[in-house]
Coordinates of C-alpha atoms in Angstrom, one line a residue:
Chain A
M30 CA -9.7 5.3 24.4
A31 CA -8.7 8.7 23.0
T32 CA -8.1 11.8 25.3
L33 CA -9.0 14.1 22.7
R34 CA -12.2 16.1 24.0
I35 CA -14.6 17.4 21.2
P36 CA -17.4 19.8 22.3
D37 CA -20.9 18.8 22.1
V38 CA -21.5 21.5 19.5
V39 CA -18.7 21.9 17.1
P40 CA -18.5 25.3 15.3
S41 CA -18.5 25.1 11.6
P42 CA -15.2 24.9 9.6
T43 CA -15.8 28.6 8.5
E44 CA -16.3 29.7 12.2
D45 CA -13.2 27.9 13.3
S46 CA -11.2 29.4 10.4
E47 CA -12.4 32.8 11.3
T48 CA -11.5 32.4 15.0
L49 CA -7.9 31.2 13.9
M50 CA -7.5 34.0 11.3
K51 CA -8.7 36.5 14.1
S52 CA -6.2 35.0 16.6
F53 CA -3.4 35.5 14.0
K54 CA -4.4 38.9 13.1
V55 CA -4.3 39.9 16.6
L56 CA -0.9 38.4 17.0
W57 CA 0.1 40.6 13.9
L58 CA -0.9 43.7 15.9
C59 CA 0.9 42.5 18.8
V60 CA -2.0 43.0 21.1
G61 CA -3.0 40.3 23.8
L62 CA -0.7 37.5 22.7
G63 CA -1.7 35.1 25.4
T64 CA -5.2 35.2 24.6
N65 CA -4.7 34.4 20.9
E66 CA -2.5 31.4 21.5
K67 CA -5.3 30.3 23.8
S68 CA -7.8 30.4 21.1
V69 CA -5.6 28.5 18.6
I70 CA -5.4 25.6 21.4
S71 CA -9.2 26.1 22.0
V72 CA -9.9 25.5 18.3
L73 CA -7.4 23.0 17.1
G74 CA -6.8 21.2 20.4
H75 CA -10.6 20.0 20.5
R76 CA -11.0 18.9 16.8
N77 CA -10.4 15.4 15.4
A78 CA -8.5 14.6 12.2
S79 CA -11.5 14.9 9.8
Q80 CA -12.5 18.3 11.5
R81 CA -9.0 19.5 11.2
K82 CA -9.0 18.6 7.5
K83 CA -12.0 20.6 7.0
I84 CA -10.6 23.5 8.8
R85 CA -7.5 23.5 6.6
E86 CA -9.6 23.3 3.3
T87 CA -11.9 26.1 4.5
Y88 CA -9.1 28.3 5.7
Q89 CA -7.4 27.9 2.4
Q90 CA -10.7 28.8 0.5
L91 CA -11.5 31.7 2.7
Y92 CA -8.2 33.4 2.8
N93 CA -6.2 31.9 -0.1
K94 CA -3.4 30.9 2.4
S95 CA -2.3 27.8 4.1
L96 CA -3.3 27.3 7.6
I97 CA 0.0 25.4 8.4
D98 CA 2.0 28.4 6.8
D99 CA 0.2 30.8 9.0
I100 CA 0.7 28.8 12.1
N101 CA 4.4 28.5 11.1
S102 CA 4.8 32.2 11.0
E103 CA 2.7 33.1 14.0
L104 CA 3.7 30.6 16.5
S105 CA 7.0 29.6 17.8
G106 CA 9.2 27.0 19.6
D107 CA 7.9 23.6 20.6
F108 CA 4.4 25.0 20.8
R109 CA 4.5 25.7 17.0
K110 CA 6.0 22.3 16.3
A111 CA 3.4 20.6 18.2
V112 CA 0.5 22.5 16.6
I113 CA 1.9 22.0 13.2
L114 CA 2.2 18.3 13.6
W115 CA -1.3 18.2 15.1
T116 CA -2.7 20.0 12.1
Y117 CA -1.1 18.2 9.3
E118 CA -3.1 15.4 7.7
P119 CA -2.0 12.3 9.8
S120 CA -0.5 10.5 6.7
E121 CA 1.5 13.8 5.9
R122 CA 2.6 14.1 9.4
D123 CA 4.1 10.6 9.6
A124 CA 5.7 10.9 6.4
R125 CA 7.4 14.2 7.4
L126 CA 8.3 12.5 10.8
A127 CA 9.8 9.4 8.9
N128 CA 11.8 11.7 6.6
G129 CA 13.0 13.9 9.6
A130 CA 14.1 10.5 11.3
L131 CA 15.9 9.5 8.1
K132 CA 17.7 12.8 7.2
S133 CA 18.8 13.1 10.9
R134 CA 22.7 13.1 11.5
K135 CA 22.4 10.5 14.1
K136 CA 20.3 7.3 13.5
T137 CA 19.8 6.1 17.2
I138 CA 16.7 4.2 18.4
T139 CA 15.2 7.7 19.3
Q140 CA 15.1 8.6 15.5
L141 CA 14.6 5.2 13.8
Q142 CA 11.8 4.0 16.1
V143 CA 9.5 6.6 14.5
I144 CA 9.6 4.5 11.3
V145 CA 8.6 1.3 13.4
E146 CA 5.7 3.0 14.9
I147 CA 4.4 4.1 11.7
A148 CA 4.9 0.5 10.2
C149 CA 3.8 -1.5 13.4
A150 CA 1.4 0.5 15.5
S151 CA -0.8 2.0 12.8
S152 CA -3.4 0.6 10.7
P153 CA -2.4 -1.1 7.4
D154 CA -4.3 1.6 5.4
H155 CA -2.6 4.4 7.3
L156 CA 0.8 2.9 6.6
V157 CA -0.3 2.9 2.8
A158 CA -1.3 6.6 3.0
V159 CA 2.1 7.5 4.6
R160 CA 3.9 5.7 1.8
Q161 CA 1.9 7.6 -0.7
A162 CA 2.3 11.0 1.1
Y163 CA 6.0 10.3 1.3
C164 CA 6.5 9.9 -2.5
G165 CA 4.4 13.1 -3.1
L166 CA 6.4 15.1 -0.7
F167 CA 10.0 14.1 -1.2
N168 CA 9.9 12.7 -4.9
R169 CA 11.3 9.4 -3.6
S170 CA 9.8 6.5 -1.9
L171 CA 10.1 5.8 1.8
E172 CA 12.1 2.4 1.0
E173 CA 14.5 4.3 -1.1
D174 CA 15.3 6.7 1.5
I175 CA 15.6 3.9 4.1
T176 CA 18.1 2.4 1.9
A177 CA 20.1 5.5 1.3
N178 CA 20.2 6.4 4.9
V179 CA 20.2 3.2 7.1
P180 CA 22.9 0.6 7.1
M181 CA 22.2 -3.1 6.8
P182 CA 20.8 -5.3 8.7
I183 CA 18.5 -2.5 10.1
Q184 CA 17.7 -1.3 6.5
K185 CA 16.3 -4.7 5.5
I186 CA 14.1 -4.8 8.7
L187 CA 12.7 -1.4 8.3
I188 CA 12.0 -2.0 4.7
G189 CA 10.3 -5.4 5.4
L190 CA 8.2 -3.6 8.1
V191 CA 7.2 -0.6 6.0
R192 CA 6.1 -2.7 3.1
S193 CA 3.7 -4.8 5.2
Y194 CA 0.1 -4.7 5.0
R195 CA -1.2 -6.4 8.1
Y196 CA -4.9 -7.2 7.3
D197 CA -6.6 -6.8 10.8
K198 CA -8.5 -9.8 11.0
E199 CA -9.8 -11.1 14.4
L200 CA -9.1 -14.8 13.9
V201 CA -6.1 -16.3 15.2
D202 CA -4.5 -19.6 14.0
P203 CA -3.1 -21.4 17.2
S204 CA -1.0 -23.9 15.3
T205 CA 0.7 -21.1 13.2
A206 CA 1.3 -19.2 16.4
N207 CA 3.1 -22.2 17.7
E208 CA 5.1 -23.1 14.6
E209 CA 6.1 -19.3 14.1
A210 CA 7.2 -19.0 17.9
A211 CA 9.6 -21.9 17.1
I212 CA 10.9 -20.1 14.1
L213 CA 11.3 -16.9 15.9
R214 CA 13.2 -18.8 18.7
E215 CA 15.4 -20.6 16.3
A216 CA 16.5 -17.0 14.7
I217 CA 17.0 -15.8 18.1
R218 CA 19.0 -18.8 19.4
T219 CA 21.4 -18.5 16.5
K220 CA 21.4 -14.8 16.6
Q221 CA 20.1 -14.4 13.0
L222 CA 17.8 -11.6 13.7
D223 CA 17.7 -10.4 10.1
H224 CA 16.9 -13.8 8.9
D225 CA 14.1 -14.0 6.0
N226 CA 11.8 -16.3 7.9
F227 CA 12.1 -14.1 11.1
L228 CA 11.5 -10.9 9.2
F229 CA 8.6 -12.5 7.2
I230 CA 6.8 -13.5 10.3
L231 CA 7.2 -10.0 12.0
S232 CA 6.2 -8.0 8.7
T233 CA 3.5 -10.2 7.2
R234 CA 1.2 -11.6 10.1
N235 CA -1.5 -9.4 11.4
S236 CA -1.2 -8.0 14.9
N237 CA -3.8 -10.4 16.5
Q238 CA -1.8 -13.4 15.1
L239 CA 1.5 -12.0 16.2
R240 CA 0.2 -11.4 19.8
A241 CA -0.8 -15.0 19.9
T242 CA 2.7 -16.0 18.6
F243 CA 4.3 -13.9 21.3
E244 CA 2.2 -15.6 23.9
C245 CA 3.2 -19.0 22.7
Y246 CA 6.7 -17.9 22.7
K247 CA 6.5 -17.0 26.4
Q248 CA 4.7 -20.2 27.3
N249 CA 7.1 -22.5 25.3
Y250 CA 10.5 -21.0 26.1
G251 CA 9.9 -19.3 29.5
L252 CA 10.8 -15.7 28.5
S253 CA 9.0 -13.2 26.6
I254 CA 10.4 -12.6 23.1
D255 CA 11.6 -9.1 23.6
Q256 CA 13.5 -10.3 26.8
D257 CA 15.0 -13.0 24.8
I258 CA 16.1 -10.7 22.0
K259 CA 18.4 -9.0 24.5
S260 CA 20.5 -12.1 24.8
C261 CA 21.5 -11.4 21.3
G262 CA 23.2 -8.1 22.2
K263 CA 22.5 -4.6 23.2
G264 CA 23.0 -2.8 19.9
L265 CA 20.7 -0.9 17.7
L266 CA 19.4 -3.9 16.0
E267 CA 18.2 -5.5 19.2
S268 CA 16.7 -2.1 20.3
I269 CA 14.7 -1.7 17.1
L270 CA 13.5 -5.3 17.3
K271 CA 12.3 -4.5 20.8
V272 CA 10.6 -1.6 19.6
V273 CA 8.9 -3.7 16.9
I274 CA 7.6 -6.2 19.4
W275 CA 6.3 -3.7 21.7
C276 CA 4.5 -1.6 18.8
I277 CA 2.7 -4.9 17.6
D278 CA 1.9 -6.4 21.1
S279 CA 1.1 -3.3 23.0
P280 CA 1.5 0.1 21.4
E281 CA 0.2 1.9 24.5
K282 CA 3.2 0.3 26.4
H283 CA 5.6 1.5 23.8
F284 CA 4.2 5.1 23.7
A285 CA 4.2 5.2 27.5
E286 CA 8.0 4.2 27.4
V287 CA 8.6 7.0 24.8
V288 CA 7.1 9.8 27.1
R289 CA 9.1 8.3 30.1
A290 CA 12.4 8.4 28.1
S291 CA 11.6 11.8 26.9
I292 CA 11.4 13.3 30.2
V293 CA 13.8 11.4 32.3
G294 CA 17.0 12.9 33.4
F295 CA 18.2 16.3 32.7
G296 CA 16.4 18.1 29.9
T297 CA 13.4 17.0 27.9
D298 CA 13.3 15.5 24.4
E299 CA 10.6 17.7 23.2
D300 CA 10.3 16.1 19.8
S301 CA 9.6 12.5 21.2
L302 CA 7.2 13.8 23.8
T303 CA 5.2 15.9 21.2
R304 CA 5.2 13.0 18.8
A305 CA 3.9 10.4 21.2
I306 CA 1.0 12.8 22.5
V307 CA 0.1 14.2 19.0
T308 CA 0.0 10.8 17.2
R309 CA -1.8 8.9 19.9
A310 CA -4.1 11.6 21.5
E311 CA -7.0 10.6 19.1
V312 CA -5.9 6.7 19.1
D313 CA -5.2 5.1 22.4
M314 CA -3.8 7.9 24.8
M315 CA -6.2 6.7 27.6
K316 CA -4.5 3.5 27.5
V317 CA -0.9 4.9 27.2
R318 CA -1.7 6.8 30.5
G319 CA -2.8 3.6 32.3
E320 CA 0.4 1.9 31.2
Y321 CA 2.5 4.9 32.2
I322 CA 1.1 4.8 35.7
I323 CA 1.5 0.8 35.9
A324 CA 5.4 1.4 34.7
N325 CA 6.2 4.6 36.6
K326 CA 3.9 4.9 39.7
T327 CA 3.1 8.4 38.8
S328 CA 0.7 9.9 36.2
L329 CA 1.7 10.9 32.7
D330 CA 0.0 14.2 33.2
N331 CA 2.0 15.1 36.1
A332 CA 5.2 14.1 34.2
V333 CA 4.1 16.4 31.3
I334 CA 3.2 19.2 33.8
D335 CA 6.6 19.0 35.3
D336 CA 8.7 18.9 32.3
T337 CA 7.0 21.4 30.1
S338 CA 5.7 25.1 30.4
G339 CA 3.6 27.7 28.8
D340 CA 1.5 27.2 25.7
Y341 CA 3.3 24.2 24.9
R342 CA 2.3 22.5 28.2
K343 CA -1.2 23.9 27.6
F344 CA -1.5 22.5 24.2
L345 CA -0.3 19.0 25.2
M346 CA -2.4 19.0 28.3
T347 CA -5.5 20.0 26.0
L348 CA -4.8 16.9 23.7
L349 CA -4.5 14.7 27.1
G350 CA -8.0 15.8 27.9
A351 CA -7.3 18.4 30.5
K352 CA -9.4 21.6 30.9
V353 CA -6.9 24.4 30.4
Chain B
M13 CA -3.5 4.0 -26.2
A14 CA -6.6 2.2 -25.2
T15 CA -8.6 0.4 -27.7
L16 CA -12.0 0.7 -25.8
R17 CA -14.4 2.7 -27.6
I18 CA -16.7 4.9 -25.6
P19 CA -19.7 6.6 -27.6
D20 CA -19.8 10.5 -27.7
V21 CA -23.2 10.4 -26.0
V22 CA -23.1 7.9 -23.2
P23 CA -26.5 6.8 -21.7
S24 CA -27.1 7.4 -18.1
P25 CA -26.2 4.4 -15.5
T26 CA -29.9 4.2 -15.1
E27 CA -30.5 3.8 -18.9
D28 CA -27.7 1.3 -18.9
S29 CA -29.0 -0.6 -16.0
E30 CA -32.5 -0.8 -17.6
T31 CA -31.1 -2.0 -20.9
L32 CA -28.9 -4.8 -19.2
M33 CA -32.1 -5.8 -17.0
K34 CA -34.3 -6.0 -20.2
S35 CA -31.7 -8.2 -21.9
F36 CA -31.7 -10.5 -18.9
K37 CA -35.4 -10.6 -18.8
V38 CA -35.6 -11.6 -22.4
L39 CA -33.0 -14.1 -21.8
W40 CA -35.4 -15.6 -19.0
L41 CA -38.2 -15.7 -21.3
C42 CA -36.1 -17.6 -23.9
V43 CA -36.7 -15.2 -26.7
G44 CA -34.2 -13.7 -29.1
L45 CA -31.2 -14.8 -27.3
G46 CA -28.6 -13.6 -29.8
T47 CA -30.0 -10.1 -29.7
N48 CA -29.8 -9.8 -26.0
E49 CA -26.2 -10.8 -25.5
K50 CA -25.5 -8.2 -28.2
S51 CA -27.1 -5.6 -25.9
V52 CA -24.8 -6.7 -23.0
I53 CA -21.9 -6.3 -25.2
S54 CA -23.1 -3.0 -26.5
V55 CA -23.3 -1.5 -23.2
L56 CA -20.6 -3.0 -21.1
G57 CA -18.1 -3.3 -23.9
H58 CA -18.3 0.5 -24.5
R59 CA -17.9 1.8 -20.9
N60 CA -14.8 2.5 -18.9
A61 CA -14.1 1.6 -15.4
S62 CA -15.7 4.4 -13.7
Q63 CA -18.9 4.2 -15.8
R64 CA -19.1 0.4 -15.1
K65 CA -18.7 1.2 -11.4
K66 CA -21.7 3.5 -11.7
I67 CA -23.9 0.9 -13.6
R68 CA -22.9 -1.7 -10.9
E69 CA -24.3 0.6 -8.2
T70 CA -27.2 1.9 -10.0
Y71 CA -28.3 -1.6 -10.9
Q72 CA -28.0 -2.7 -7.3
Q73 CA -29.9 0.4 -6.2
L74 CA -32.7 -0.1 -8.8
Y75 CA -33.1 -3.9 -8.7
N76 CA -31.6 -4.8 -5.3
K77 CA -29.8 -7.3 -7.0
S78 CA -25.8 -7.7 -8.0
L79 CA -25.2 -7.1 -11.5
I80 CA -22.2 -9.6 -11.4
D81 CA -24.6 -12.3 -10.1
D82 CA -27.1 -11.6 -12.8
I83 CA -24.3 -11.9 -15.5
N84 CA -23.2 -15.0 -13.8
S85 CA -26.5 -16.8 -13.9
E86 CA -27.6 -15.3 -17.4
L87 CA -24.5 -15.9 -19.5
S88 CA -22.2 -18.9 -20.0
G89 CA -18.8 -20.1 -21.0
D90 CA -15.9 -18.0 -21.7
F91 CA -18.2 -15.1 -22.8
R92 CA -19.6 -15.1 -19.2
K93 CA -16.0 -15.2 -17.6
A94 CA -14.8 -12.3 -19.9
V95 CA -17.8 -10.1 -19.1
I96 CA -17.5 -10.8 -15.4
L97 CA -14.0 -9.9 -15.3
W98 CA -14.5 -6.9 -17.1
T99 CA -17.4 -5.8 -15.0
Y100 CA -15.6 -6.2 -11.7
E101 CA -14.0 -3.2 -10.0
P102 CA -10.3 -3.5 -11.3
S103 CA -8.9 -4.1 -8.1
E104 CA -11.4 -6.8 -7.2
R105 CA -10.8 -8.4 -10.5
D106 CA -7.1 -8.6 -10.0
A107 CA -7.3 -9.9 -6.4
R108 CA -9.6 -12.7 -7.8
L109 CA -7.2 -13.4 -10.6
A110 CA -4.3 -13.6 -8.1
N111 CA -6.2 -15.7 -5.9
G112 CA -7.1 -18.1 -8.8
A113 CA -3.5 -18.2 -9.7
L114 CA -2.4 -19.1 -6.0
K115 CA -5.1 -21.7 -5.7
S116 CA -4.5 -23.4 -9.0
R117 CA -3.3 -26.9 -8.7
K118 CA -0.3 -26.3 -11.0
K119 CA 2.0 -23.3 -10.3
T120 CA 3.4 -22.8 -13.8
I121 CA 4.5 -19.6 -15.4
T122 CA 0.9 -19.2 -16.9
Q123 CA -0.3 -18.9 -13.5
L124 CA 2.1 -17.1 -11.5
Q125 CA 2.7 -14.5 -14.1
V126 CA -0.5 -12.9 -13.3
I127 CA 0.9 -11.9 -9.8
V128 CA 3.9 -10.3 -11.6
E129 CA 1.6 -8.5 -14.0
I130 CA -0.3 -6.8 -11.1
A131 CA 2.8 -6.1 -9.1
C132 CA 4.9 -4.8 -12.1
A133 CA 2.7 -3.6 -14.9
S134 CA 0.2 -1.8 -12.8
S135 CA 0.2 1.8 -11.0
P136 CA 1.6 1.7 -7.4
D137 CA -2.0 2.8 -6.3
H138 CA -3.7 0.0 -8.2
L139 CA -1.2 -2.7 -6.5
V140 CA -2.2 -1.2 -3.1
A141 CA -5.9 -1.4 -4.1
V142 CA -5.5 -5.0 -5.2
R143 CA -3.9 -5.9 -1.8
Q144 CA -6.6 -4.1 0.1
A145 CA -9.4 -5.9 -2.0
Y146 CA -7.5 -9.3 -1.6
C147 CA -7.7 -9.0 2.3
G148 CA -11.3 -8.0 2.2
L149 CA -12.3 -10.9 -0.2
F150 CA -10.2 -13.7 1.1
N151 CA -9.7 -12.8 4.7
R152 CA -6.0 -13.1 4.4
S153 CA -3.3 -11.0 2.9
L154 CA -2.0 -11.6 -0.6
E155 CA 1.5 -12.2 0.9
E156 CA 0.1 -14.9 3.3
D157 CA -1.4 -16.8 0.4
I158 CA 1.7 -16.5 -1.6
T159 CA 3.7 -17.8 1.3
A160 CA 1.4 -20.6 1.8
N161 CA 1.4 -21.6 -1.9
V162 CA 4.5 -20.7 -3.6
P163 CA 7.7 -22.4 -2.8
M164 CA 11.2 -20.5 -2.1
P165 CA 12.8 -18.7 -3.8
I166 CA 10.1 -17.7 -6.1
Q167 CA 7.9 -17.0 -3.1
K168 CA 10.6 -14.4 -1.8
I169 CA 10.5 -12.7 -5.3
L170 CA 6.7 -12.5 -5.4
I171 CA 6.4 -11.1 -1.9
G172 CA 9.1 -8.6 -2.7
L173 CA 7.3 -7.5 -5.8
V174 CA 3.8 -7.4 -4.5
R175 CA 4.9 -5.3 -1.5
S176 CA 6.5 -2.6 -3.8
Y177 CA 5.2 1.0 -4.1
R178 CA 7.0 2.3 -7.3
Y179 CA 6.6 6.1 -7.1
D180 CA 6.3 7.0 -10.8
K181 CA 8.7 10.0 -10.9
E182 CA 9.9 11.1 -14.3
L183 CA 13.7 12.1 -13.3
V184 CA 16.1 9.1 -13.7
D185 CA 19.5 9.0 -11.9
P186 CA 22.0 7.7 -14.5
S187 CA 24.8 6.9 -11.8
T188 CA 22.3 4.8 -9.8
A189 CA 21.3 3.0 -13.2
N190 CA 25.0 2.2 -13.7
E191 CA 25.7 1.0 -10.3
E192 CA 22.6 -1.1 -10.0
A193 CA 23.1 -2.5 -13.6
A194 CA 26.4 -3.8 -12.0
I195 CA 24.7 -5.2 -9.0
L196 CA 22.0 -7.1 -11.2
R197 CA 24.9 -8.2 -13.4
E198 CA 26.8 -9.7 -10.5
A199 CA 23.7 -11.6 -9.1
I200 CA 23.2 -13.2 -12.6
R201 CA 27.0 -14.0 -13.1
T202 CA 26.9 -15.9 -9.5
K203 CA 23.5 -17.3 -10.3
Q204 CA 22.2 -15.7 -7.1
L205 CA 18.7 -14.5 -8.7
D206 CA 17.1 -14.5 -5.2
H207 CA 19.8 -12.3 -3.6
D208 CA 18.5 -9.4 -1.4
N209 CA 20.2 -6.7 -3.4
F210 CA 18.9 -8.1 -6.8
L211 CA 15.3 -8.3 -5.4
F212 CA 15.5 -4.9 -3.8
I213 CA 16.5 -3.1 -7.2
L214 CA 13.6 -4.8 -9.0
S215 CA 11.0 -4.3 -6.2
T216 CA 11.9 -0.8 -5.3
R217 CA 13.0 1.3 -8.1
N218 CA 10.5 3.0 -10.2
S219 CA 9.9 1.9 -13.9
N220 CA 11.7 4.8 -15.4
Q221 CA 14.8 4.2 -13.2
L222 CA 14.6 0.6 -13.9
R223 CA 14.3 1.0 -17.7
A224 CA 17.5 3.2 -17.6
T225 CA 19.2 0.4 -15.5
F226 CA 18.1 -2.3 -18.0
E227 CA 19.6 0.2 -20.8
C228 CA 22.9 0.4 -19.1
Y229 CA 22.9 -3.3 -18.5
K230 CA 22.6 -3.8 -22.3
Q231 CA 25.2 -1.1 -23.1
N232 CA 27.8 -2.5 -20.5
Y233 CA 27.6 -6.2 -20.8
G234 CA 26.3 -6.6 -24.5
L235 CA 23.2 -8.5 -23.6
S236 CA 19.9 -7.5 -22.5
I237 CA 19.2 -8.4 -18.9
D238 CA 16.3 -10.7 -19.8
Q239 CA 18.6 -12.7 -22.3
D240 CA 21.3 -12.9 -19.6
I241 CA 19.0 -14.4 -17.0
K242 CA 18.4 -17.3 -19.5
S243 CA 22.0 -18.2 -18.9
C244 CA 21.3 -18.9 -15.1
G245 CA 18.9 -21.7 -16.3
K246 CA 15.4 -22.5 -18.0
G247 CA 13.5 -23.1 -14.8
L248 CA 10.3 -21.3 -13.4
L249 CA 12.6 -18.8 -11.4
E250 CA 14.0 -17.5 -14.6
S251 CA 11.0 -17.5 -16.5
I252 CA 9.2 -15.4 -13.5
L253 CA 12.3 -13.0 -13.6
K254 CA 11.8 -12.7 -17.5
V255 CA 8.3 -11.7 -17.0
V256 CA 9.3 -9.2 -14.2
I257 CA 11.9 -7.5 -16.6
W258 CA 9.3 -7.4 -19.5
C259 CA 6.4 -6.3 -17.3
I260 CA 8.5 -3.3 -16.0
D261 CA 10.4 -2.5 -19.2
S262 CA 7.6 -2.9 -21.8
P263 CA 4.2 -4.4 -20.6
E264 CA 2.8 -4.1 -24.1
K265 CA 5.4 -6.6 -25.0
H266 CA 4.7 -8.9 -22.3
F267 CA 0.9 -8.8 -23.1
A268 CA 1.5 -9.4 -26.8
E269 CA 3.4 -12.5 -25.8
V270 CA 0.6 -13.5 -23.5
V271 CA -1.9 -13.3 -26.3
R272 CA 0.5 -15.2 -28.7
A273 CA 1.2 -18.0 -26.1
S274 CA -2.7 -18.4 -25.5
I275 CA -3.4 -19.2 -29.0
V276 CA -0.3 -20.9 -30.4
G277 CA -0.6 -24.5 -31.2
F278 CA -3.6 -26.7 -30.5
G279 CA -6.5 -25.2 -28.5
T280 CA -6.7 -21.9 -27.0
D281 CA -6.0 -20.8 -23.4
E282 CA -9.0 -18.6 -23.1
D283 CA -8.2 -17.5 -19.4
S284 CA -4.9 -16.0 -20.5
L285 CA -6.3 -14.4 -23.7
T286 CA -9.3 -12.8 -21.9
R287 CA -7.1 -11.7 -19.1
A288 CA -4.6 -10.0 -21.4
I289 CA -7.4 -8.1 -23.3
V290 CA -9.7 -7.4 -20.4
T291 CA -6.9 -6.0 -18.3
R292 CA -5.2 -3.9 -20.9
A293 CA -8.0 -2.7 -23.2
E294 CA -8.4 0.5 -21.4
V295 CA -4.7 1.0 -20.5
D296 CA -2.2 0.3 -23.5
M297 CA -4.0 -2.3 -25.9
M298 CA -3.1 -0.1 -28.9
K299 CA 0.5 -0.6 -28.0
V300 CA 0.0 -4.3 -27.5
R301 CA -1.4 -4.5 -30.9
G302 CA 1.8 -2.9 -32.3
E303 CA 4.1 -5.1 -30.5
Y304 CA 2.2 -8.3 -31.7
I305 CA 2.4 -7.3 -35.3
I306 CA 6.1 -6.7 -34.8
A307 CA 6.8 -10.0 -33.1
N308 CA 4.3 -12.1 -35.2
K309 CA 4.0 -10.5 -38.5
T310 CA 0.3 -10.8 -38.3
S311 CA -2.4 -8.7 -36.4
L312 CA -3.5 -9.5 -33.0
D313 CA -7.1 -8.9 -34.2
N314 CA -7.0 -11.5 -36.7
A315 CA -5.3 -14.0 -34.2
V316 CA -8.4 -13.5 -31.9
I317 CA -11.0 -13.9 -34.8
D318 CA -9.3 -17.0 -35.9
D319 CA -9.3 -18.6 -32.3
T320 CA -12.5 -17.6 -30.8
S321 CA -16.0 -17.6 -31.8
G322 CA -19.5 -16.5 -31.0
D323 CA -20.4 -13.8 -28.4
Y324 CA -17.0 -14.4 -26.6
R325 CA -15.3 -13.3 -29.9
K326 CA -17.7 -10.4 -30.4
F327 CA -17.0 -9.2 -26.9
L328 CA -13.2 -9.5 -27.2
M329 CA -13.3 -7.7 -30.5
T330 CA -15.5 -5.0 -28.9
L331 CA -12.7 -4.3 -26.3
L332 CA -10.2 -4.3 -29.1
G333 CA -12.2 -1.4 -30.7
A334 CA -13.9 -3.2 -33.6
K335 CA -17.4 -2.4 -34.7
V336 CA -19.2 -5.7 -34.1

């Protein structure tokens, strides 16, 4: 369900590193700029996470330089940001995204949803790797930075979520789903969205179990839980919880919405657009595309083409599986 | 600070596996039982975790059998329990100990402190590995089993602790220590030991920071925090919190106390004694020994010799560094 396209015959990490170094060298000589950015895209835009890791390591061994540093000094603008995010180890990428969200001046849903995505739309082992990477990079734990930067009650919810380890078992317990739908309903009815029981269910149960609980909720109370949460208010807390529900229930629906929100109206929120495509291109971007068409009656690819340009557009389209 | 003694020249995992298989074979033939248990002790009792892992893997490859299964069928009693616990991968061992504690009929401090030890006296990466192992072994998460088996408010405390990732940085912030000592004091003064802020501090801050906070507490309020917690009552909640404080502040003091409690009075609590020695022999048993002498005016080794016998005694004493 990924859109990332990997060639049948993949060059060795040494060959890829040499291609990248050559393209940077030509950039240094100011010759044929376009061509060289194209070769950066044609190498990195067609390699999966473990292949990119090998390229990073090989590049470092061959040239005693960091590939990320070279990308940083050779490319520019949104294209650079996108290539760097794509080149990081995914756990480091997400730790940096979370840190960026926490250090941003404004803490709107656009920023804070990044943390929810990491906690609720990733595998438990990836979330743990992000927490480990965060400590290594910033010399503080992710939870400590949430506490220092996010006010209650959203702080409590985010901390509960990032501490989760949702073991992804297939088996679902229908009676638990029914009981816990009632607990969620009671918290929403009494507008206690940061209640311990409410938070415990959302931050402990695995995704399959929670999907069954959300289905019970709809059947028993006539409204989907995310619609019902709206009845509590239209503040940041309710927006965060809507993202939590969507990231657990249908991450592809959430990321289709992130893309839509990033391009709607005047201007484009390139950071959100980049994040959605970079983080999902090798996960479920094919499904995100499907959800996008259902919700917007137009294709995600066309939306990206309309709102971006140059190498940035080419890179995103490459990750979306286009031949550019 | 470990008491485990590893020989200067360690036999290969193949040689060790062959020695173990031979000793089991002789056991099957019912010849020279004592000698063979001795060779089990002399191999496994002198190998560290990574060496034991290689022996497990090599044994499986050589004989297409699980070493743990063979130990289980060839040894018996407390000796068998101790050798098996010692032979498990440490994360699997602790996941099984936690599960045993949660499934035990009685949930006294003797059982539940096992979970606190894993959460507060281990490295953050070990704790994460235990959570991962738990899911793989029991098809449920550790948190889900705590919720299903432990009543509130202890449930809330244990879940907060097992979800922690205490990044172990050296640097301590004195003003945070001072502020948070005041928050802890207020929770104790008002007897709100499950308050979110109280729990947040104990389950998020790293051990060095918390030791500074406990030191501030003593300086500012005249009593150590564990002594002050006693003023709230003498129930299970207060006992659990005392173990939390000790496991963070001085794990060696806690484990010295576990050994003392396991042998005091009539009879011996072999499970606790085994756990303390097996889990700390390659961590900090030398310090545990020191704390034991300070608290009890007698040596831990003598206490173990007095209260145990046979191969079980020999094995524990081997882990304690004795030449048996």
